[in-house]
JSON list of C-alpha atoms and ligand atoms in Angstrom, two decimals:
[
{"chain": "A", "resi": 1238, "resn": "MET", "atom": "CA", "xyz": [7.48, -0.50, -6.20]},
{"chain": "A", "resi": 1239, "resn": "SER", "atom": "CA", "xyz": [7.72, 2.99, -7.64]},
{"chain": "A", "resi": 1240, "resn": "LEU", "atom": "CA", "xyz": [5.98, 5.09, -10.25]},
{"chain": "A", "resi": 1241, "resn": "PHE", "atom": "CA", "xyz": [7.82, 7.95, -11.94]},
{"chain": "A", "resi": 1242, "resn": "ARG", "atom": "CA", "xyz": [5.45, 10.75, -12.91]},
{"chain": "A", "resi": 1243, "resn": "LEU", "atom": "CA", "xyz": [6.38, 13.72, -15.07]},
{"chain": "A", "resi": 1244, "resn": "ASP", "atom": "CA", "xyz": [3.95, 16.64, -15.54]},
{"chain": "A", "resi": 1245, "resn": "ALA", "atom": "CA", "xyz": [4.41, 19.46, -18.05]},
{"chain": "A", "resi": 1246, "resn": "SER", "atom": "CA", "xyz": [1.32, 21.69, -17.82]},
{"chain": "A", "resi": 1247, "resn": "ILE", "atom": "CA", "xyz": [2.14, 25.38, -17.37]},
{"chain": "A", "resi": 1248, "resn": "LEU", "atom": "CA", "xyz": [-1.29, 25.89, -15.73]},
{"chain": "A", "resi": 1249, "resn": "PRO", "atom": "CA", "xyz": [-1.46, 23.17, -13.08]},
{"chain": "A", "resi": 1250, "resn": "ALA", "atom": "CA", "xyz": [-4.52, 24.55, -11.24]},
{"chain": "A", "resi": 1251, "resn": "THR", "atom": "CA", "xyz": [-6.79, 23.91, -14.21]},
{"chain": "A", "resi": 1252, "resn": "SER", "atom": "CA", "xyz": [-4.80, 21.19, -15.93]},
{"chain": "A", "resi": 1253, "resn": "ALA", "atom": "CA", "xyz": [-6.71, 18.60, -17.94]},
{"chain": "A", "resi": 1254, "resn": "SER", "atom": "CA", "xyz": [-3.58, 16.51, -18.46]},
{"chain": "A", "resi": 1255, "resn": "ARG", "atom": "CA", "xyz": [-2.85, 16.42, -14.73]},
{"chain": "A", "resi": 1256, "resn": "SER", "atom": "CA", "xyz": [-6.45, 15.41, -13.97]},
{"chain": "A", "resi": 1257, "resn": "LEU", "atom": "CA", "xyz": [-6.19, 12.47, -16.34]},
{"chain": "A", "resi": 1258, "resn": "GLY", "atom": "CA", "xyz": [-2.77, 11.66, -14.93]},
{"chain": "A", "resi": 1259, "resn": "ASP", "atom": "CA", "xyz": [-4.29, 11.64, -11.44]},
{"chain": "A", "resi": 1260, "resn": "LEU", "atom": "CA", "xyz": [-6.69, 8.89, -12.55]},
{"chain": "A", "resi": 1261, "resn": "VAL", "atom": "CA", "xyz": [-3.84, 6.81, -13.96]},
{"chain": "A", "resi": 1262, "resn": "GLU", "atom": "CA", "xyz": [-1.84, 7.32, -10.77]},
{"chain": "A", "resi": 1263, "resn": "ALA", "atom": "CA", "xyz": [-4.83, 6.45, -8.54]},
{"chain": "A", "resi": 1264, "resn": "GLU", "atom": "CA", "xyz": [-5.36, 3.15, -10.36]},
{"chain": "A", "resi": 1265, "resn": "TRP", "atom": "CA", "xyz": [-1.67, 2.34, -10.13]},
{"chain": "A", "resi": 1266, "resn": "LEU", "atom": "CA", "xyz": [-1.59, 3.15, -6.39]},
{"chain": "A", "resi": 1267, "resn": "ALA", "atom": "CA", "xyz": [-4.75, 1.13, -5.76]},
{"chain": "A", "resi": 1268, "resn": "ALA", "atom": "CA", "xyz": [-2.93, -1.92, -7.11]},
{"chain": "A", "resi": 1269, "resn": "HIS", "atom": "CA", "xyz": [0.36, -1.04, -5.42]},
{"chain": "A", "resi": 1270, "resn": "PRO", "atom": "CA", "xyz": [-0.47, 0.55, -2.06]},
{"chain": "A", "resi": 1271, "resn": "ASP", "atom": "CA", "xyz": [2.46, 1.70, 0.06]},
{"chain": "A", "resi": 1272, "resn": "SER", "atom": "CA", "xyz": [4.44, 2.37, -3.11]},
{"chain": "A", "resi": 1273, "resn": "THR", "atom": "CA", "xyz": [6.36, 5.50, -3.99]},
{"chain": "A", "resi": 1274, "resn": "VAL", "atom": "CA", "xyz": [5.49, 8.11, -6.61]},
{"chain": "A", "resi": 1275, "resn": "VAL", "atom": "CA", "xyz": [8.55, 10.05, -7.78]},
{"chain": "A", "resi": 1276, "resn": "ARG", "atom": "CA", "xyz": [7.37, 13.37, -9.22]},
{"chain": "A", "resi": 1277, "resn": "ARG", "atom": "CA", "xyz": [9.04, 15.67, -11.69]},
{"chain": "A", "resi": 1278, "resn": "ASP", "atom": "CA", "xyz": [7.21, 18.83, -12.75]},
{"chain": "A", "resi": 1279, "resn": "VAL", "atom": "CA", "xyz": [9.20, 20.18, -15.68]},
{"chain": "A", "resi": 1280, "resn": "ALA", "atom": "CA", "xyz": [7.06, 23.33, -15.94]},
{"chain": "A", "resi": 1281, "resn": "ALA", "atom": "CA", "xyz": [7.31, 24.33, -12.27]},
{"chain": "A", "resi": 1282, "resn": "ASP", "atom": "CA", "xyz": [10.96, 23.32, -12.09]},
{"chain": "A", "resi": 1283, "resn": "PRO", "atom": "CA", "xyz": [12.30, 23.74, -15.64]},
{"chain": "A", "resi": 1284, "resn": "VAL", "atom": "CA", "xyz": [15.54, 22.23, -16.82]},
{"chain": "A", "resi": 1285, "resn": "PRO", "atom": "CA", "xyz": [17.99, 25.06, -17.67]},
{"chain": "A", "resi": 1286, "resn": "ALA", "atom": "CA", "xyz": [18.15, 25.59, -21.44]},
{"chain": "A", "resi": 1287, "resn": "THR", "atom": "CA", "xyz": [21.97, 25.56, -21.38]},
{"chain": "A", "resi": 1288, "resn": "ALA", "atom": "CA", "xyz": [22.23, 22.15, -19.70]},
{"chain": "A", "resi": 1289, "resn": "TRP", "atom": "CA", "xyz": [21.75, 20.18, -22.90]},
{"chain": "A", "resi": 1290, "resn": "GLN", "atom": "CA", "xyz": [24.62, 21.77, -24.84]},
{"chain": "A", "resi": 1291, "resn": "ASP", "atom": "CA", "xyz": [26.85, 21.47, -21.78]},
{"chain": "A", "resi": 1292, "resn": "ALA", "atom": "CA", "xyz": [26.04, 17.76, -21.46]},
{"chain": "A", "resi": 1293, "resn": "VAL", "atom": "CA", "xyz": [26.50, 17.13, -25.21]},
{"chain": "A", "resi": 1294, "resn": "THR", "atom": "CA", "xyz": [29.85, 18.91, -25.38]},
{"chain": "A", "resi": 1295, "resn": "ALA", "atom": "CA", "xyz": [30.99, 17.18, -22.18]},
{"chain": "A", "resi": 1296, "resn": "GLY", "atom": "CA", "xyz": [30.79, 13.95, -24.19]},
{"chain": "A", "resi": 1297, "resn": "PHE", "atom": "CA", "xyz": [33.74, 15.01, -26.34]},
{"chain": "A", "resi": 1298, "resn": "THR", "atom": "CA", "xyz": [35.72, 17.00, -23.80]},
{"chain": "A", "resi": 1299, "resn": "ALA", "atom": "CA", "xyz": [38.61, 15.53, -21.82]},
{"chain": "A", "resi": 1300, "resn": "GLU", "atom": "CA", "xyz": [37.75, 14.97, -18.14]},
{"chain": "A", "resi": 1301, "resn": "ALA", "atom": "CA", "xyz": [40.40, 17.45, -16.99]},
{"chain": "A", "resi": 1302, "resn": "ASP", "atom": "CA", "xyz": [39.03, 20.18, -19.30]},
{"chain": "A", "resi": 1303, "resn": "LEU", "atom": "CA", "xyz": [35.37, 19.95, -18.27]},
{"chain": "A", "resi": 1304, "resn": "SER", "atom": "CA", "xyz": [33.77, 23.22, -17.17]},
{"chain": "A", "resi": 1305, "resn": "ASP", "atom": "CA", "xyz": [31.63, 23.46, -14.04]},
{"chain": "A", "resi": 1306, "resn": "GLY", "atom": "CA", "xyz": [28.60, 23.78, -16.30]},
{"chain": "A", "resi": 1307, "resn": "GLN", "atom": "CA", "xyz": [29.48, 20.61, -18.18]},
{"chain": "A", "resi": 1308, "resn": "ARG", "atom": "CA", "xyz": [30.00, 18.69, -14.95]},
{"chain": "A", "resi": 1309, "resn": "SER", "atom": "CA", "xyz": [26.71, 19.82, -13.42]},
{"chain": "A", "resi": 1310, "resn": "ALA", "atom": "CA", "xyz": [24.76, 19.19, -16.66]},
{"chain": "A", "resi": 1311, "resn": "THR", "atom": "CA", "xyz": [26.12, 15.65, -16.86]},
{"chain": "A", "resi": 1312, "resn": "ALA", "atom": "CA", "xyz": [25.21, 15.07, -13.22]},
{"chain": "A", "resi": 1313, "resn": "LEU", "atom": "CA", "xyz": [21.71, 16.45, -13.83]},
{"chain": "A", "resi": 1314, "resn": "ALA", "atom": "CA", "xyz": [21.23, 14.11, -16.79]},
{"chain": "A", "resi": 1315, "resn": "ARG", "atom": "CA", "xyz": [22.47, 11.19, -14.68]},
{"chain": "A", "resi": 1316, "resn": "GLY", "atom": "CA", "xyz": [19.98, 12.03, -11.93]},
{"chain": "A", "resi": 1317, "resn": "PHE", "atom": "CA", "xyz": [17.09, 12.23, -14.42]},
{"chain": "A", "resi": 1318, "resn": "ALA", "atom": "CA", "xyz": [18.10, 8.92, -15.99]},
{"chain": "A", "resi": 1319, "resn": "ASP", "atom": "CA", "xyz": [18.29, 7.36, -12.50]},
{"chain": "A", "resi": 1320, "resn": "GLU", "atom": "CA", "xyz": [14.68, 8.37, -11.90]},
{"chain": "A", "resi": 1321, "resn": "LEU", "atom": "CA", "xyz": [13.55, 6.62, -15.07]},
{"chain": "A", "resi": 1322, "resn": "VAL", "atom": "CA", "xyz": [15.72, 3.54, -14.75]},
{"chain": "A", "resi": 1323, "resn": "SER", "atom": "CA", "xyz": [14.84, 2.88, -11.11]},
{"chain": "A", "resi": 1324, "resn": "ALA", "atom": "CA", "xyz": [11.06, 3.22, -11.55]},
{"chain": "A", "resi": 1325, "resn": "ASP", "atom": "CA", "xyz": [8.82, 0.21, -12.16]},
{"chain": "A", "resi": 1326, "resn": "ALA", "atom": "CA", "xyz": [6.38, 2.25, -14.26]},
{"chain": "A", "resi": 1327, "resn": "LEU", "atom": "CA", "xyz": [6.36, 5.66, -15.94]},
{"chain": "A", "resi": 1328, "resn": "LEU", "atom": "CA", "xyz": [3.63, 8.27, -16.39]},
{"chain": "A", "resi": 1329, "resn": "PHE", "atom": "CA", "xyz": [4.00, 11.39, -18.54]},
{"chain": "A", "resi": 1330, "resn": "THR", "atom": "CA", "xyz": [1.35, 14.14, -18.84]},
{"chain": "A", "resi": 1331, "resn": "VAL", "atom": "CA", "xyz": [2.22, 16.54, -21.66]},
{"chain": "A", "resi": 1332, "resn": "PRO", "atom": "CA", "xyz": [-0.07, 19.16, -23.28]},
{"chain": "A", "resi": 1333, "resn": "LEU", "atom": "CA", "xyz": [0.15, 20.52, -26.83]},
{"chain": "A", "resi": 1334, "resn": "TYR", "atom": "CA", "xyz": [1.53, 24.06, -26.96]},
{"chain": "A", "resi": 1335, "resn": "ASN", "atom": "CA", "xyz": [1.85, 26.22, -30.07]},
{"chain": "A", "resi": 1336, "resn": "TYR", "atom": "CA", "xyz": [1.23, 23.21, -32.31]},
{"chain": "A", "resi": 1337, "resn": "GLY", "atom": "CA", "xyz": [4.30, 21.47, -30.92]},
{"chain": "A", "resi": 1338, "resn": "VAL", "atom": "CA", "xyz": [5.72, 19.61, -27.99]},
{"chain": "A", "resi": 1339, "resn": "SER", "atom": "CA", "xyz": [6.04, 21.35, -24.64]},
{"chain": "A", "resi": 1340, "resn": "GLN", "atom": "CA", "xyz": [9.40, 23.14, -24.54]},
{"chain": "A", "resi": 1341, "resn": "HIS", "atom": "CA", "xyz": [9.81, 21.97, -20.95]},
{"chain": "A", "resi": 1342, "resn": "PHE", "atom": "CA", "xyz": [9.37, 18.33, -21.90]},
{"chain": "A", "resi": 1343, "resn": "LYS", "atom": "CA", "xyz": [11.72, 18.68, -24.88]},
{"chain": "A", "resi": 1344, "resn": "THR", "atom": "CA", "xyz": [14.42, 20.32, -22.76]},
{"chain": "A", "resi": 1345, "resn": "TRP", "atom": "CA", "xyz": [14.12, 17.53, -20.18]},
{"chain": "A", "resi": 1346, "resn": "PHE", "atom": "CA", "xyz": [14.13, 14.83, -22.87]},
{"chain": "A", "resi": 1347, "resn": "ASP", "atom": "CA", "xyz": [17.14, 16.26, -24.70]},
{"chain": "A", "resi": 1348, "resn": "LEU", "atom": "CA", "xyz": [19.15, 16.31, -21.49]},
{"chain": "A", "resi": 1349, "resn": "VAL", "atom": "CA", "xyz": [18.21, 12.84, -20.28]},
{"chain": "A", "resi": 1350, "resn": "TYR", "atom": "CA", "xyz": [18.95, 11.56, -23.78]},
{"chain": "A", "resi": 1351, "resn": "THR", "atom": "CA", "xyz": [22.64, 12.39, -23.20]},
{"chain": "A", "resi": 1352, "resn": "ASP", "atom": "CA", "xyz": [22.97, 9.81, -20.43]},
{"chain": "A", "resi": 1353, "resn": "PRO", "atom": "CA", "xyz": [24.38, 6.55, -21.82]},
{"chain": "A", "resi": 1354, "resn": "ARG", "atom": "CA", "xyz": [21.54, 4.45, -20.36]},
{"chain": "A", "resi": 1355, "resn": "THR", "atom": "CA", "xyz": [18.83, 6.53, -22.01]},
{"chain": "A", "resi": 1356, "resn": "SER", "atom": "CA", "xyz": [20.80, 7.64, -25.09]},
{"chain": "A", "resi": 1357, "resn": "PRO", "atom": "CA", "xyz": [20.23, 6.51, -28.68]},
{"chain": "A", "resi": 1358, "resn": "THR", "atom": "CA", "xyz": [22.18, 3.33, -27.90]},
{"chain": "A", "resi": 1359, "resn": "GLY", "atom": "CA", "xyz": [20.92, 2.84, -24.34]},
{"chain": "A", "resi": 1360, "resn": "THR", "atom": "CA", "xyz": [18.59, -0.05, -23.63]},
{"chain": "A", "resi": 1361, "resn": "ALA", "atom": "CA", "xyz": [17.75, 0.55, -19.97]},
{"chain": "A", "resi": 1362, "resn": "LEU", "atom": "CA", "xyz": [14.12, 1.51, -20.57]},
{"chain": "A", "resi": 1363, "resn": "ARG", "atom": "CA", "xyz": [13.23, -1.15, -23.10]},
{"chain": "A", "resi": 1364, "resn": "GLY", "atom": "CA", "xyz": [9.92, -2.84, -22.27]},
{"chain": "A", "resi": 1365, "resn": "LYS", "atom": "CA", "xyz": [9.22, -0.67, -19.21]},
{"chain": "A", "resi": 1366, "resn": "PRO", "atom": "CA", "xyz": [5.46, -0.05, -18.85]},
{"chain": "A", "resi": 1367, "resn": "ALA", "atom": "CA", "xyz": [4.45, 3.57, -19.41]},
{"chain": "A", "resi": 1368, "resn": "THR", "atom": "CA", "xyz": [1.45, 5.80, -20.00]},
{"chain": "A", "resi": 1369, "resn": "LEU", "atom": "CA", "xyz": [1.46, 9.06, -21.93]},
{"chain": "A", "resi": 1370, "resn": "VAL", "atom": "CA", "xyz": [-1.43, 11.45, -21.29]},
{"chain": "A", "resi": 1371, "resn": "THR", "atom": "CA", "xyz": [-1.61, 14.17, -23.89]},
{"chain": "A", "resi": 1372, "resn": "VAL", "atom": "CA", "xyz": [-4.21, 16.92, -24.21]},
{"chain": "A", "resi": 1373, "resn": "LEU", "atom": "CA", "xyz": [-4.97, 19.45, -26.95]},
{"chain": "A", "resi": 1374, "resn": "GLY", "atom": "CA", "xyz": [-7.10, 22.58, -26.87]},
{"chain": "A", "resi": 1375, "resn": "GLY", "atom": "CA", "xyz": [-8.28, 21.94, -30.43]},
{"chain": "A", "resi": 1376, "resn": "ASN", "atom": "CA", "xyz": [-8.79, 18.83, -32.49]},
{"chain": "A", "resi": 1377, "resn": "TYR", "atom": "CA", "xyz": [-6.52, 17.89, -35.38]},
{"chain": "A", "resi": 1378, "resn": "ALA", "atom": "CA", "xyz": [-7.97, 14.47, -36.16]},
{"chain": "A", "resi": 1379, "resn": "PRO", "atom": "CA", "xyz": [-8.22, 13.19, -39.75]},
{"chain": "A", "resi": 1380, "resn": "GLY", "atom": "CA", "xyz": [-10.81, 15.15, -41.70]},
{"chain": "A", "resi": 1381, "resn": "THR", "atom": "CA", "xyz": [-10.65, 18.25, -39.49]},
{"chain": "A", "resi": 1382, "resn": "PRO", "atom": "CA", "xyz": [-9.64, 21.61, -41.04]},
{"chain": "A", "resi": 1383, "resn": "LYS", "atom": "CA", "xyz": [-6.27, 21.58, -39.25]},
{"chain": "A", "resi": 1384, "resn": "GLU", "atom": "CA", "xyz": [-5.52, 17.90, -39.65]},
{"chain": "A", "resi": 1385, "resn": "GLY", "atom": "CA", "xyz": [-1.80, 17.37, -39.12]},
{"chain": "A", "resi": 1386, "resn": "TRP", "atom": "CA", "xyz": [-1.19, 20.51, -37.05]},
{"chain": "A", "resi": 1387, "resn": "ASP", "atom": "CA", "xyz": [-0.55, 18.52, -33.86]},
{"chain": "A", "resi": 1388, "resn": "HIS", "atom": "CA", "xyz": [3.22, 18.17, -34.03]},
{"chain": "A", "resi": 1389, "resn": "SER", "atom": "CA", "xyz": [3.48, 16.92, -30.46]},
{"chain": "A", "resi": 1390, "resn": "THR", "atom": "CA", "xyz": [1.66, 13.60, -30.08]},
{"chain": "A", "resi": 1391, "resn": "ALA", "atom": "CA", "xyz": [3.46, 11.71, -32.85]},
{"chain": "A", "resi": 1392, "resn": "TRP", "atom": "CA", "xyz": [6.85, 12.95, -31.69]},
{"chain": "A", "resi": 1393, "resn": "LEU", "atom": "CA", "xyz": [6.12, 11.96, -28.10]},
{"chain": "A", "resi": 1394, "resn": "GLN", "atom": "CA", "xyz": [5.09, 8.48, -29.22]},
{"chain": "A", "resi": 1395, "resn": "ARG", "atom": "CA", "xyz": [8.16, 8.24, -31.42]},
{"chain": "A", "resi": 1396, "resn": "VAL", "atom": "CA", "xyz": [10.66, 9.00, -28.68]},
{"chain": "A", "resi": 1397, "resn": "LEU", "atom": "CA", "xyz": [8.90, 7.14, -25.87]},
{"chain": "A", "resi": 1398, "resn": "ALA", "atom": "CA", "xyz": [7.82, 4.00, -27.69]},
{"chain": "A", "resi": 1399, "resn": "ASP", "atom": "CA", "xyz": [10.17, 3.71, -30.65]},
{"chain": "A", "resi": 1400, "resn": "VAL", "atom": "CA", "xyz": [13.38, 5.30, -29.36]},
{"chain": "A", "resi": 1401, "resn": "TRP", "atom": "CA", "xyz": [13.26, 4.27, -25.69]},
{"chain": "A", "resi": 1402, "resn": "GLY", "atom": "CA", "xyz": [11.24, 1.14, -26.39]},
{"chain": "A", "resi": 1403, "resn": "LEU", "atom": "CA", "xyz": [8.73, 1.75, -23.61]},
{"chain": "A", "resi": 1404, "resn": "ASP", "atom": "CA", "xyz": [5.66, -0.45, -23.48]},
{"chain": "A", "resi": 1405, "resn": "LEU", "atom": "CA", "xyz": [3.51, 2.64, -24.04]},
{"chain": "A", "resi": 1406, "resn": "ARG", "atom": "CA", "xyz": [-0.21, 3.28, -23.76]},
{"chain": "A", "resi": 1407, "resn": "VAL", "atom": "CA", "xyz": [-1.53, 6.70, -24.83]},
{"chain": "A", "resi": 1408, "resn": "VAL", "atom": "CA", "xyz": [-4.49, 8.59, -23.39]},
{"chain": "A", "resi": 1409, "resn": "HIS", "atom": "CA", "xyz": [-5.33, 11.37, -25.84]},
{"chain": "A", "resi": 1410, "resn": "ARG", "atom": "CA", "xyz": [-7.86, 14.12, -25.11]},
{"chain": "A", "resi": 1411, "resn": "PRO", "atom": "CA", "xyz": [-8.43, 16.80, -27.76]},
{"chain": "A", "resi": 1412, "resn": "PHE", "atom": "CA", "xyz": [-10.88, 19.72, -27.48]},
{"chain": "A", "resi": 1413, "resn": "THR", "atom": "CA", "xyz": [-10.07, 20.75, -23.90]},
{"chain": "A", "resi": 1414, "resn": "LEU", "atom": "CA", "xyz": [-10.77, 24.38, -24.91]},
{"chain": "A", "resi": 1415, "resn": "VAL", "atom": "CA", "xyz": [-14.40, 23.63, -25.75]},
{"chain": "A", "resi": 1416, "resn": "GLY", "atom": "CA", "xyz": [-16.36, 25.48, -23.09]},
{"chain": "A", "resi": 1417, "resn": "VAL", "atom": "CA", "xyz": [-13.48, 27.92, -22.67]},
{"chain": "A", "resi": 1418, "resn": "ASN", "atom": "CA", "xyz": [-13.18, 29.34, -26.20]},
{"chain": "A", "resi": 1419, "resn": "PRO", "atom": "CA", "xyz": [-16.66, 30.38, -27.47]},
{"chain": "A", "resi": 1420, "resn": "ALA", "atom": "CA", "xyz": [-15.54, 29.81, -31.08]},
{"chain": "A", "resi": 1421, "resn": "LEU", "atom": "CA", "xyz": [-15.64, 26.08, -30.30]},
{"chain": "A", "resi": 1422, "resn": "ASP", "atom": "CA", "xyz": [-19.17, 26.03, -28.82]},
{"chain": "A", "resi": 1423, "resn": "GLU", "atom": "CA", "xyz": [-20.56, 24.00, -31.73]},
{"chain": "A", "resi": 1424, "resn": "PHE", "atom": "CA", "xyz": [-18.40, 21.09, -30.58]},
{"chain": "A", "resi": 1425, "resn": "THR", "atom": "CA", "xyz": [-19.83, 20.91, -27.06]},
{"chain": "A", "resi": 1426, "resn": "ASP", "atom": "CA", "xyz": [-21.46, 17.47, -27.43]},
{"chain": "A", "resi": 1427, "resn": "LEU", "atom": "CA", "xyz": [-18.50, 15.95, -29.23]},
{"chain": "A", "resi": 1428, "resn": "ALA", "atom": "CA", "xyz": [-16.08, 17.35, -26.64]},
{"chain": "A", "resi": 1429, "resn": "ARG", "atom": "CA", "xyz": [-18.19, 15.94, -23.82]},
{"chain": "A", "resi": 1430, "resn": "GLN", "atom": "CA", "xyz": [-18.09, 12.52, -25.43]},
{"chain": "A", "resi": 1431, "resn": "ILE", "atom": "CA", "xyz": [-14.32, 12.74, -26.04]},
{"chain": "A", "resi": 1432, "resn": "HIS", "atom": "CA", "xyz": [-13.81, 13.76, -22.41]},
{"chain": "A", "resi": 1433, "resn": "ALA", "atom": "CA", "xyz": [-15.84, 10.81, -21.12]},
{"chain": "A", "resi": 1434, "resn": "GLU", "atom": "CA", "xyz": [-13.84, 8.46, -23.33]},
{"chain": "A", "resi": 1435, "resn": "ALA", "atom": "CA", "xyz": [-10.58, 9.95, -22.08]},
{"chain": "A", "resi": 1436, "resn": "LEU", "atom": "CA", "xyz": [-11.65, 9.45, -18.45]},
{"chain": "A", "resi": 1437, "resn": "SER", "atom": "CA", "xyz": [-12.35, 5.76, -19.13]},
{"chain": "A", "resi": 1438, "resn": "ALA", "atom": "CA", "xyz": [-9.13, 5.43, -21.10]},
{"chain": "A", "resi": 1439, "resn": "ALA", "atom": "CA", "xyz": [-7.14, 6.90, -18.18]},
{"chain": "A", "resi": 1440, "resn": "ASP", "atom": "CA", "xyz": [-8.70, 4.49, -15.68]},
{"chain": "A", "resi": 1441, "resn": "GLU", "atom": "CA", "xyz": [-7.97, 1.60, -18.02]},
{"chain": "A", "resi": 1442, "resn": "ALA", "atom": "CA", "xyz": [-4.42, 2.79, -18.68]},
{"chain": "A", "resi": 1443, "resn": "GLY", "atom": "CA", "xyz": [-3.79, 2.94, -14.92]},
{"chain": "A", "resi": 1444, "resn": "ARG", "atom": "CA", "xyz": [-5.00, -0.63, -14.48]},
{"chain": "A", "resi": 1445, "resn": "VAL", "atom": "CA", "xyz": [-2.87, -1.85, -17.40]},
{"chain": "A", "resi": 1446, "resn": "LEU", "atom": "CA", "xyz": [0.14, 0.03, -16.04]},
{"chain": "A", "resi": 1447, "resn": "ALA", "atom": "CA", "xyz": [-0.37, -1.51, -12.62]},
{"chain": "A", "resi": 1448, "resn": "LYS", "atom": "CA", "xyz": [-0.70, -5.01, -14.01]},
{"chain": "A", "resi": 1449, "resn": "ALA", "atom": "CA", "xyz": [2.43, -4.67, -16.13]},
{"chain": "A", "resi": 1450, "resn": "SER", "atom": "CA", "xyz": [4.60, -3.39, -13.28]},
{"chain": "B", "resi": 1132, "resn": "FMN", "atom": "C1", "xyz": [0.38, 29.11, -24.32]},
{"chain": "B", "resi": 1132, "resn": "FMN", "atom": "C2", "xyz": [-0.56, 28.07, -24.83]},
{"chain": "B", "resi": 1132, "resn": "FMN", "atom": "C3", "xyz": [-0.44, 27.61, -26.12]},
{"chain": "B", "resi": 1132, "resn": "FMN", "atom": "C4", "xyz": [-1.34, 26.66, -26.61]},
{"chain": "B", "resi": 1132, "resn": "FMN", "atom": "N1", "xyz": [-1.23, 26.23, -27.90]},
{"chain": "B", "resi": 1132, "resn": "FMN", "atom": "C5", "xyz": [-2.14, 25.35, -28.37]},
{"chain": "B", "resi": 1132, "resn": "FMN", "atom": "C6", "xyz": [-2.09, 24.93, -29.72]},
{"chain": "B", "resi": 1132, "resn": "FMN", "atom": "O1", "xyz": [-1.22, 25.27, -30.49]},
{"chain": "B", "resi": 1132, "resn": "FMN", "atom": "N2", "xyz": [-3.05, 24.07, -30.15]},
{"chain": "B", "resi": 1132, "resn": "FMN", "atom": "C7", "xyz": [-4.02, 23.60, -29.33]},
{"chain": "B", "resi": 1132, "resn": "FMN", "atom": "O2", "xyz": [-4.84, 22.80, -29.75]},
{"chain": "B", "resi": 1132, "resn": "FMN", "atom": "N3", "xyz": [-4.09, 23.98, -28.04]},
{"chain": "B", "resi": 1132, "resn": "FMN", "atom": "C8", "xyz": [-3.18, 24.84, -27.55]},
{"chain": "B", "resi": 1132, "resn": "FMN", "atom": "N4", "xyz": [-3.24, 25.25, -26.27]},
{"chain": "B", "resi": 1132, "resn": "FMN", "atom": "C9", "xyz": [-4.30, 24.70, -25.42]},
{"chain": "B", "resi": 1132, "resn": "FMN", "atom": "C10", "xyz": [-3.79, 23.59, -24.53]},
{"chain": "B", "resi": 1132, "resn": "FMN", "atom": "O3", "xyz": [-3.28, 22.50, -25.27]},
{"chain": "B", "resi": 1132, "resn": "FMN", "atom": "C11", "xyz": [-4.93, 23.12, -23.67]},
{"chain": "B", "resi": 1132, "resn": "FMN", "atom": "O4", "xyz": [-5.42, 24.22, -22.91]},
{"chain": "B", "resi": 1132, "resn": "FMN", "atom": "C12", "xyz": [-4.52, 22.00, -22.74]},
{"chain": "B", "resi": 1132, "resn": "FMN", "atom": "O5", "xyz": [-5.66, 21.60, -22.02]},
{"chain": "B", "resi": 1132, "resn": "FMN", "atom": "C13", "xyz": [-3.42, 22.46, -21.80]},
{"chain": "B", "resi": 1132, "resn": "FMN", "atom": "O6", "xyz": [-3.05, 21.41, -20.93]},
{"chain": "B", "resi": 1132, "resn": "FMN", "atom": "P1", "xyz": [-3.48, 21.42, -19.41]},
{"chain": "B", "resi": 1132, "resn": "FMN", "atom": "O7", "xyz": [-4.99, 21.52, -19.37]},
{"chain": "B", "resi": 1132, "resn": "FMN", "atom": "O8", "xyz": [-3.03, 20.12, -18.87]},
{"chain": "B", "resi": 1132, "resn": "FMN", "atom": "O9", "xyz": [-2.85, 22.59, -18.75]},
{"chain": "B", "resi": 1132, "resn": "FMN", "atom": "C14", "xyz": [-2.35, 26.15, -25.76]},
{"chain": "B", "resi": 1132, "resn": "FMN", "atom": "C15", "xyz": [-2.44, 26.60, -24.43]},
{"chain": "B", "resi": 1132, "resn": "FMN", "atom": "C16", "xyz": [-1.55, 27.55, -23.96]},
{"chain": "B", "resi": 1132, "resn": "FMN", "atom": "C17", "xyz": [-1.66, 28.00, -22.55]}
]
């Protein structure tokens, strides 16, 4: 058995998304001891920004005319797709940055989306069990002053669940900056409650992931 885990935090030492991901992973490993975890840290080891256009243009370039960049980008995409296709379960931990999706995750996704198996017409990931952990410094829930400003979570769900067809469970923890940013001090109790719920949700997601894989 194998679990593919992708992390995207740019601050791994203090990462809330990685901590929640660790709980998911621990539950999965408890059910599948002696299994492999394949790790990809897209913040520590970013995908080159030029790889995507090289891989896209390789798709309509004759084999004999391919540049070195196009060949290596296509090979990189193939390797990333291999990691997804060969895993029994998938775990993604992706924070919100600048009101949008992590650039590192987007760059990885765009590239892997050029491989035929994980492309718009690929079906290789359909039904594969997966967990998405996503964390936000603020809180953009309905009724909050900045409702709708989280342009990451819905997109992540769209591409993972609707486009790839993963059997996706989401662990969502807003307000990670409460206790860090004094302007958010009034939300201390609410943030504590949200954190506790996220910890339980991560444990549960790990158990569900383990059972489904
Ligand atoms: C450069 C940067 C930009 C951020 N932008 C936002 C933002 O737009 N909205 C928000 O709610 N939180 C934002 N945050 C806060 C992060 O989402 C929050 O700290 C989260 O916990 C980071 O994930 P991590 O703990 O796994 O590293 C930002 C953090 C950093 C470092």
